[in-house]
Amino acid sequence: MSSAPTSYLAELVGVFGYPVAENPTGVMQEAAFAACGLNWRYLNIEVRPADLPAAVAGLRAFNMAGINLTIPHKVAIIPLLDELSPDAALMGAVNTVVRSGGKLTGHNTDGKGFLRSLREDAGFEPAGQHVVFLGAGGAARAMSVEVALAGAERITIVNRTEARALPLVALLNEHTDCRAAYVPWNGPYAVPGDAAVLVNATSIGLFPDVDAMPAVELDSIRPRLLVCDVIPNPPRTAFLQAAAARGARTLDGLGMLVGQGAIAFRMWTGVEPPIDVMRRALEEVFGG
Ligand SMILES: NC(=O)c1ccc[n+]([C@@H]2O[C@H](COP(=O)([O-])OP(=O)(O)OC[C@H]3O[C@@H](n4cnc5c(N)ncnc54)[C@H](OP(=O)(O)O)[C@@H]3O)[C@@H](O)[C@H]2O)c1
């Protein structure tokens, strides 16, 4: 007679979003659960904005271990939680909730995933450096706060819409030790000579607009610059290809996506994430 498993109960996590059907995070999380022999499930759960409070009540009722949040729930979730990590409070946005002892705590792992990728994939330490972000939306906000908390000396926010950039610059100057400045983006941007990192934190280049490129003077991209893109699909964006053709080092958005997923995996399961398994699972999705 074969021995029966001791429990048929799976631990549940997932993502609340609207739309959420195309979110591939579950592919890497499920691959990681399988690799670690964990009986966990990651579900894409479509939650309309008005239903978010009921969905959070459901999360508590189902005793779920946690949840990711994507558009449009990253800010709306905050009043429904019991506490926030200090950096999620600073950013004013949550992408990962961890349930522990009946309490729901909101975290933001987007910026931490970028930092992990910057340090471990590119071998770059941002402390004391000048980092330039193209964009001032949710991704730029999460990344710039983490880079500032990691000790970057200067941060430049280059953005089309001043009303979105100025509050971010004020937040960085008031709550971190870095010096932040805003540069309006109304033509090709010339990267300053002292910048060590240039990050495309806009949605320009995301599938299906794969030929679109952020407006940057390509002559200002020098070989010692590290050029990063948040776009995970396709991983090798036209922008990264153009930067590499100028001799710059490049870092793709898959590393950030894997990094934030790995941090969430560790927070939920307490198990060390199999990062290579997670990256390979996403490369199969995106053809990296
Ligand atoms: N790799 C990862 O793990 C990861 C994680 C999070 C997000 N992302 C990606 O990051 C991208 C941005 O996400 P988000 O949440 O920050 O979006 P968001 O909050 O909507 O912000 C979008 C930003 O892009 C700028 N932008 C968009 N189109 C532009 C254009 N044609 N010209 C100039 N600026 C333009 C916007 O400028 P305005 O302020 O002027 O409108 C804004 O600063 C998305 O593609 C997302 O997939 C990747």
XYZ file of C-alpha atoms and ligand atoms in Angstrom:
336
model
C 0.000 0.000 0.000
C 1.406 3.468 -0.911
C 1.752 5.976 1.913
C -0.735 8.865 1.807
C 0.455 12.491 2.079
C 0.009 13.862 5.599
C -1.963 16.901 4.364
C -3.897 17.864 1.248
C -4.053 21.493 2.374
C -2.198 23.888 0.049
C -0.913 27.304 1.141
C -2.393 30.043 -1.049
C -0.854 33.255 -2.414
C -1.460 35.165 -5.636
C -2.062 38.563 -7.178
C -5.082 40.881 -7.050
C -5.353 43.063 -10.161
C -7.673 44.352 -12.845
C -6.763 43.378 -15.495
C -4.619 40.503 -14.255
C -4.917 37.723 -16.838
C -1.561 38.501 -18.505
C 0.471 38.832 -15.291
C 3.193 36.110 -15.501
C 4.412 36.272 -11.869
C 2.674 32.977 -11.052
C 4.815 31.149 -13.607
C 8.001 31.928 -11.680
C 6.427 31.457 -8.237
C 4.892 28.084 -9.162
C 8.245 26.971 -10.648
C 9.940 27.966 -7.390
C 7.341 26.136 -5.243
C 7.821 22.985 -7.318
C 11.632 23.235 -7.143
C 11.470 23.560 -3.340
C 8.851 20.798 -2.895
C 6.326 23.246 -1.408
C 2.574 22.533 -1.635
C 1.780 26.178 -2.439
C -0.406 27.731 -5.183
C -0.126 31.179 -6.809
C -3.421 32.414 -8.293
C -4.130 35.333 -10.657
C -7.293 36.788 -9.095
C -9.319 39.394 -10.978
C -10.563 41.965 -8.442
C -12.517 45.026 -9.583
C -11.652 48.244 -7.714
C -14.959 48.332 -5.769
C -14.444 44.726 -4.642
C -11.005 45.187 -3.053
C -12.294 45.339 0.588
C -14.277 42.107 0.038
C -11.251 40.491 -1.589
C -9.075 41.368 1.433
C -11.758 39.933 3.749
C -11.655 36.799 1.588
C -7.874 36.650 1.874
C -8.244 36.690 5.674
C -11.090 34.125 5.580
C -9.107 31.736 3.354
C -6.110 32.087 5.686
C -3.961 32.986 2.671
C -0.243 33.508 3.324
C -0.196 36.758 1.378
C -0.888 38.475 -1.911
C 0.729 40.633 -4.594
C -1.030 43.795 -5.775
C -0.922 45.191 -9.260
C -2.834 47.874 -11.169
C -5.077 49.467 -9.811
C -4.732 48.284 -6.194
C -1.224 49.296 -5.022
C -2.396 52.440 -3.211
C -6.037 51.498 -2.494
C -4.933 48.455 -0.445
C -3.207 50.589 2.222
C -6.216 51.420 4.478
C -7.231 47.741 4.415
C -3.944 46.544 5.982
C -2.872 46.300 9.640
C 0.621 47.754 9.166
C 3.157 48.947 6.573
C 6.902 48.446 6.259
C 8.797 51.786 6.543
C 9.734 51.891 2.840
C 6.193 51.043 1.657
C 4.957 53.862 3.911
C 7.504 56.224 2.323
C 6.529 55.192 -1.222
C 2.802 55.226 -0.460
C 2.349 51.988 -2.434
C 2.256 48.271 -1.626
C 2.928 45.411 -4.045
C 3.252 42.552 -1.543
C 1.198 41.679 1.539
C 2.426 39.158 4.102
C 0.012 37.557 6.576
C 1.591 36.695 9.892
C -0.142 35.960 13.190
C -3.414 37.153 11.672
C -1.893 40.538 10.755
C -1.573 41.844 7.198
C 1.622 43.816 6.570
C 2.204 45.757 3.346
C 5.634 45.822 1.693
C 7.000 47.136 -1.574
C 9.472 44.793 -3.249
C 9.670 46.495 -6.705
C 12.549 48.779 -5.722
C 14.243 46.071 -3.666
C 14.109 43.744 -6.680
C 15.853 46.423 -8.751
C 18.483 46.920 -6.041
C 19.104 43.176 -5.844
C 19.500 43.001 -9.634
C 21.777 46.081 -9.654
C 24.050 44.533 -7.024
C 23.947 40.850 -7.923
C 23.401 40.811 -11.717
C 25.412 43.963 -12.595
C 27.812 43.944 -9.611
C 27.058 47.645 -9.069
C 26.890 49.403 -5.683
C 24.803 52.615 -5.850
C 26.183 54.184 -2.622
C 27.804 57.537 -3.392
C 26.704 57.502 -7.055
C 24.572 59.701 -9.318
C 21.570 57.743 -10.664
C 19.248 59.107 -13.381
C 15.652 57.860 -13.746
C 13.570 58.440 -16.875
C 9.985 58.502 -15.539
C 8.315 59.338 -12.226
C 5.518 56.749 -11.978
C 5.124 53.855 -9.539
C 8.211 51.979 -10.746
C 10.461 55.069 -10.654
C 9.127 55.932 -7.210
C 9.870 52.474 -5.751
C 13.305 52.232 -7.383
C 14.472 55.758 -6.560
C 13.444 55.453 -2.884
C 15.388 52.180 -2.501
C 18.435 53.545 -4.353
C 18.347 56.657 -2.123
C 18.013 54.528 1.036
C 20.989 52.484 -0.247
C 23.103 55.666 -0.116
C 23.043 57.119 -3.656
C 24.467 60.646 -3.480
C 22.418 62.215 -6.281
C 19.211 61.245 -8.066
C 17.878 62.985 -11.165
C 14.242 62.469 -12.134
C 13.606 63.165 -15.825
C 9.885 63.260 -16.590
C 7.399 64.702 -19.057
C 4.813 65.673 -16.424
C 6.128 68.025 -13.765
C 3.176 67.412 -11.419
C 4.211 63.760 -11.099
C 7.948 64.407 -10.769
C 8.025 67.209 -8.183
C 6.346 65.283 -5.311
C 8.828 62.421 -5.873
C 11.808 64.816 -5.814
C 10.434 66.425 -2.626
C 9.950 63.009 -0.994
C 13.552 62.004 -1.797
C 14.996 65.307 -0.531
C 12.888 65.369 2.645
C 13.074 61.718 3.707
C 16.443 60.436 2.473
C 20.039 61.727 2.515
C 20.393 61.944 -1.282
C 20.167 65.179 -3.295
C 17.352 64.881 -5.835
C 16.549 67.179 -8.765
C 13.930 67.330 -11.504
C 14.731 67.785 -15.200
C 11.762 68.428 -17.538
C 11.689 65.947 -20.430
C 10.714 67.875 -23.503
C 13.320 66.708 -26.011
C 16.179 64.207 -26.276
C 17.827 64.034 -22.833
C 21.608 64.403 -22.605
C 22.976 62.145 -19.851
C 25.304 64.170 -17.551
C 28.948 63.093 -17.552
C 28.967 62.265 -13.808
C 25.961 59.899 -13.978
C 26.874 56.269 -13.256
C 23.454 54.711 -13.979
C 20.615 55.573 -16.378
C 17.300 53.781 -15.808
C 14.340 53.684 -18.184
C 11.492 53.567 -15.635
C 8.780 54.410 -18.167
C 6.545 51.999 -20.059
C 8.234 52.977 -23.371
C 9.304 49.833 -25.257
C 6.828 47.453 -23.604
C 5.339 44.786 -25.906
C 3.770 45.327 -28.457
C 5.508 48.746 -28.978
C 8.891 47.054 -29.091
C 10.535 49.593 -31.438
C 9.717 52.597 -29.202
C 12.666 54.181 -27.387
C 12.855 56.844 -24.644
C 14.137 60.177 -26.025
C 17.826 60.189 -25.012
C 20.778 61.678 -26.915
C 22.583 58.484 -27.810
C 25.904 60.375 -28.095
C 25.683 61.088 -24.348
C 25.674 57.342 -23.528
C 29.285 56.545 -22.657
C 30.922 53.125 -22.256
C 31.263 53.446 -18.448
C 27.514 54.110 -18.012
C 25.274 51.288 -16.718
C 21.971 51.468 -18.641
C 18.951 49.691 -17.086
C 15.430 49.065 -18.323
C 12.332 48.175 -16.269
C 10.618 46.623 -19.273
C 10.542 42.839 -18.750
C 8.857 42.032 -22.069
C 10.880 41.940 -24.260
C 13.920 41.721 -21.958
C 16.320 42.987 -24.673
C 14.598 46.305 -25.442
C 15.505 48.552 -28.389
C 16.836 51.035 -25.780
C 19.204 48.470 -24.228
C 20.354 47.387 -27.685
C 21.118 51.009 -28.634
C 22.990 51.552 -25.335
C 25.012 48.370 -25.836
C 25.888 49.530 -29.364
C 27.380 52.679 -27.730
C 29.554 50.413 -25.545
C 27.505 50.819 -22.323
C 26.840 47.968 -19.887
C 23.156 46.999 -19.691
C 20.753 45.441 -17.162
C 17.332 44.153 -18.234
C 13.948 44.328 -16.474
C 13.723 40.571 -15.997
C 16.312 40.761 -13.207
C 14.109 43.254 -11.344
C 10.986 41.153 -11.869
C 12.747 38.016 -10.642
C 14.291 39.975 -7.754
C 10.969 41.295 -6.447
C 9.391 37.843 -6.842
C 12.285 36.215 -5.000
C 11.936 38.663 -2.099
C 8.170 37.967 -1.891
C 8.831 34.185 -2.062
C 11.236 34.424 0.888
C 8.846 36.606 2.916
C 5.903 34.239 2.355
C 7.575 30.825 2.647
C 10.649 31.520 4.783
C 12.571 29.400 2.247
C 15.582 30.667 0.249
C 14.291 31.378 -3.307
C 15.717 29.354 -6.224
C 16.508 32.462 -8.288
C 17.875 30.615 -11.343
C 14.695 28.492 -11.552
C 12.557 31.639 -11.326
C 14.508 33.481 -14.031
C 14.446 30.478 -16.386
C 10.666 30.153 -15.938
C 10.199 33.800 -16.970
C 12.686 33.550 -19.832
C 10.517 30.780 -21.251
C 7.540 33.182 -21.113
C 9.360 36.205 -22.572
C 11.913 34.486 -24.763
C 14.825 36.114 -22.859
N 10.607 44.765 -14.218
C 9.801 44.901 -13.186
O 9.854 44.180 -12.198
C 8.793 46.016 -13.183
C 8.150 46.383 -11.984
C 7.226 47.431 -12.019
C 6.949 48.055 -13.229
N 7.587 47.661 -14.375
C 7.331 48.332 -15.650
O 7.601 49.704 -15.484
C 6.833 50.464 -16.398
C 6.271 51.673 -15.682
O 5.352 51.235 -14.693
P 4.732 52.255 -13.644
O 3.946 51.438 -12.677
O 5.773 53.190 -13.127
O 3.725 53.084 -14.586
P 3.091 54.509 -14.304
O 2.945 54.746 -12.832
O 1.900 54.598 -15.184
O 4.203 55.566 -14.826
C 4.581 55.607 -16.184
C 5.750 56.587 -16.358
O 6.172 56.499 -17.726
C 6.112 57.807 -18.317
N 5.750 57.673 -19.737
C 4.874 56.781 -20.272
N 4.808 56.961 -21.613
C 5.667 57.982 -21.913
C 6.042 58.630 -23.123
N 5.543 58.254 -24.305
N 6.948 59.634 -23.054
C 7.483 60.023 -21.858
N 7.140 59.442 -20.674
C 6.268 58.441 -20.704
C 5.087 58.554 -17.523
O 5.314 59.936 -17.677
P 4.195 61.046 -17.266
O 4.300 61.212 -15.778
O 4.638 62.249 -18.019
O 2.861 60.510 -17.730
C 5.377 58.031 -16.094
O 6.507 58.707 -15.553
C 5.755 49.510 -16.931
O 6.066 49.193 -18.269
C 5.887 48.268 -16.078
O 5.655 47.100 -16.828
C 8.499 46.660 -14.359
